[in-house]
């Protein structure tokens, strides 16, 4: 019989893959839209109507790869949600994705967060760590906080 933590690990791995795909998708779409903005010299993507916008998007492969990453993200996130609580999985995915995006956007796009904003990122990550801390116990891998309280003298 498989150990519970090994069974849960599969869903945690799916969540990590989902968050990496989600962050990658967002970054690729930003890179693609940056290229389109340069091509259009700042004009709106909708300047030539929806068909013109579609043609423009189809010419920029990185946008298409970004959309594919979003689709794959949904698949892996769905797998993760089979066993993981959404109240734990979603904050982990969004927060870690945000941290990845902030670092890569600063490195590749020159976007910079202020010290106060970085402190906010750290506070959010600490909060998510606290939310996720007991996730294994909530999945039945150990005693729940309520059963620990009942066992206390």
Short mmCIF file of C-alpha atoms in Angstrom, two decimals:
data_model
loop_
_atom_site.label_atom_id
_atom_site.label_comp_id
_atom_site.label_asym_id
_atom_site.label_seq_id
_atom_site.Cartn_x
_atom_site.Cartn_y
_atom_site.Cartn_z
CA UNK A 1 0.00 0.00 0.00
CA UNK A 2 1.24 3.44 -0.89
CA UNK A 3 2.14 5.81 1.95
CA UNK A 4 -0.27 8.79 2.20
CA UNK A 5 2.52 11.37 1.84
CA UNK A 6 3.65 9.73 -1.43
CA UNK A 7 0.08 9.81 -2.74
CA UNK A 8 -0.28 13.49 -1.80
CA UNK A 9 3.13 14.34 -3.30
CA UNK A 10 1.73 13.63 -6.78
CA UNK A 11 -0.86 16.38 -6.29
CA UNK A 12 1.67 18.81 -4.82
CA UNK A 13 3.89 18.21 -7.88
CA UNK A 14 0.88 18.91 -10.12
CA UNK A 15 0.35 22.18 -8.21
CA UNK A 16 4.00 23.20 -8.67
CA UNK A 17 3.80 22.45 -12.39
CA UNK A 18 0.54 24.43 -12.60
CA UNK A 19 2.06 27.46 -10.89
CA UNK A 20 5.14 27.36 -13.14
CA UNK A 21 2.93 27.12 -16.23
CA UNK A 22 0.74 29.97 -14.96
CA UNK A 23 3.70 32.26 -14.28
CA UNK A 24 5.25 31.32 -17.64
CA UNK A 25 1.99 32.03 -19.45
CA UNK A 26 1.68 35.48 -17.89
CA UNK A 27 5.27 36.34 -18.73
CA UNK A 28 5.01 35.08 -22.32
CA UNK A 29 1.86 37.07 -22.90
CA UNK A 30 3.57 40.18 -21.51
CA UNK A 31 6.61 39.61 -23.74
CA UNK A 32 4.33 39.07 -26.75
CA UNK A 33 2.28 42.18 -26.02
CA UNK A 34 5.48 44.17 -25.62
CA UNK A 35 6.54 43.04 -29.12
CA UNK A 36 3.11 43.94 -30.49
CA UNK A 37 3.25 47.36 -28.82
CA UNK A 38 6.61 48.01 -30.49
CA UNK A 39 5.25 46.79 -33.84
CA UNK A 40 2.19 49.03 -33.57
CA UNK A 41 4.21 52.00 -32.27
CA UNK A 42 1.89 52.25 -29.28
CA UNK A 43 -1.41 52.03 -31.18
CA UNK A 44 -4.20 49.83 -29.81
CA UNK A 45 -4.19 46.15 -30.71
CA UNK A 46 -7.84 46.66 -31.67
CA UNK A 47 -7.10 49.53 -34.07
CA UNK A 48 -7.80 47.24 -37.05
CA UNK A 49 -10.72 45.48 -35.41
CA UNK A 50 -11.01 42.00 -33.93
CA UNK A 51 -9.84 40.23 -37.10
CA UNK A 52 -6.78 42.45 -37.29
CA UNK A 53 -6.05 41.77 -33.61
CA UNK A 54 -6.36 38.02 -34.21
CA UNK A 55 -3.96 38.18 -37.17
CA UNK A 56 -1.52 40.15 -35.06
CA UNK A 57 -1.67 37.66 -32.20
CA UNK A 58 -1.18 34.72 -34.57
CA UNK A 59 2.03 36.31 -35.88
CA UNK A 60 3.57 36.35 -32.41
CA UNK A 61 4.38 32.78 -31.42
CA UNK A 62 5.19 33.67 -27.83
CA UNK A 63 1.57 34.70 -27.26
CA UNK A 64 0.37 31.36 -28.61
CA UNK A 65 2.81 29.47 -26.37
CA UNK A 66 1.59 31.57 -23.44
CA UNK A 67 -2.01 30.61 -24.18
CA UNK A 68 -0.99 26.94 -24.41
CA UNK A 69 0.72 27.27 -21.03
CA UNK A 70 -2.52 28.64 -19.57
CA UNK A 71 -4.41 25.64 -20.97
CA UNK A 72 -1.88 23.19 -19.52
CA UNK A 73 -2.00 25.10 -16.24
CA UNK A 74 -5.72 24.35 -16.00
CA UNK A 75 -5.07 20.64 -16.55
CA UNK A 76 -2.39 20.37 -13.85
CA UNK A 77 -4.29 22.63 -11.45
CA UNK A 78 -7.36 20.44 -11.86
CA UNK A 79 -5.27 17.39 -10.97
CA UNK A 80 -3.92 19.18 -7.90
CA UNK A 81 -7.43 20.09 -6.76
CA UNK A 82 -8.46 16.43 -6.76
CA UNK A 83 -6.78 16.09 -3.34
CA UNK A 84 -5.55 19.51 -2.26
CA UNK A 85 -7.84 22.04 -0.65
CA UNK A 86 -8.46 25.05 -2.84
CA UNK A 87 -8.04 27.29 0.21
CA UNK A 88 -4.43 26.05 0.34
CA UNK A 89 -3.65 25.37 -3.34
CA UNK A 90 -4.85 28.68 -4.77
CA UNK A 91 -2.87 30.96 -2.43
CA UNK A 92 0.26 28.88 -3.05
CA UNK A 93 -0.17 29.04 -6.81
CA UNK A 94 -0.94 32.75 -6.94
CA UNK A 95 1.68 33.87 -4.42
CA UNK A 96 4.55 31.81 -5.76
CA UNK A 97 3.55 32.75 -9.30
CA UNK A 98 3.55 36.41 -8.29
CA UNK A 99 7.03 36.10 -6.78
CA UNK A 100 8.36 34.40 -9.94
CA UNK A 101 6.77 37.05 -12.15
CA UNK A 102 8.12 39.92 -10.04
CA UNK A 103 11.68 38.56 -10.27
CA UNK A 104 11.56 37.77 -14.00
CA UNK A 105 9.79 41.05 -14.85
CA UNK A 106 12.52 42.94 -13.02
CA UNK A 107 15.25 40.95 -14.73
CA UNK A 108 13.89 40.84 -18.30
CA UNK A 109 11.52 43.82 -18.51
CA UNK A 110 13.13 46.30 -16.16
CA UNK A 111 10.04 46.40 -13.93
CA UNK A 112 11.04 47.19 -10.37
CA UNK A 113 9.19 46.81 -7.10
CA UNK A 114 9.87 49.23 -4.28
CA UNK A 115 11.25 48.06 -0.96
CA UNK A 116 7.76 48.43 0.51
CA UNK A 117 6.31 46.27 -2.27
CA UNK A 118 8.97 43.58 -1.70
CA UNK A 119 8.10 43.67 2.01
CA UNK A 120 4.49 43.08 0.97
CA UNK A 121 5.53 40.12 -1.19
CA UNK A 122 7.43 38.66 1.78
CA UNK A 123 4.43 39.20 4.07
CA UNK A 124 2.12 37.50 1.58
CA UNK A 125 4.51 34.57 1.24
CA UNK A 126 4.69 34.26 5.04
CA UNK A 127 0.90 34.26 5.18
CA UNK A 128 0.64 31.55 2.55
CA UNK A 129 3.25 29.50 4.41
CA UNK A 130 1.09 29.72 7.53
CA UNK A 131 -2.02 28.73 5.56
CA UNK A 132 -0.25 25.77 3.94
CA UNK A 133 1.58 24.66 7.11
CA UNK A 134 -1.06 22.20 8.26
CA UNK A 135 -2.29 21.17 4.81
CA UNK A 136 -0.91 17.62 5.15
CA UNK A 137 -2.82 17.08 8.36
CA UNK A 138 -6.01 18.36 6.74
CA UNK A 139 -5.58 15.74 4.01
CA UNK A 140 -5.60 12.97 6.57
CA UNK A 141 -1.84 12.46 6.72
CA UNK A 142 -1.71 13.16 10.44
CA UNK A 143 -3.78 14.32 13.36
CA UNK A 144 -5.91 17.38 12.81
CA UNK A 145 -5.53 20.38 15.11
CA UNK A 146 -8.94 19.53 16.62
CA UNK A 147 -7.87 15.97 17.50
CA UNK A 148 -4.64 17.33 19.01
CA UNK A 149 -6.68 19.71 21.15
CA UNK A 150 -8.91 16.85 22.29
CA UNK A 151 -5.86 14.78 23.28
CA UNK A 152 -4.33 17.62 25.31
CA UNK A 153 -4.70 17.31 29.12
#
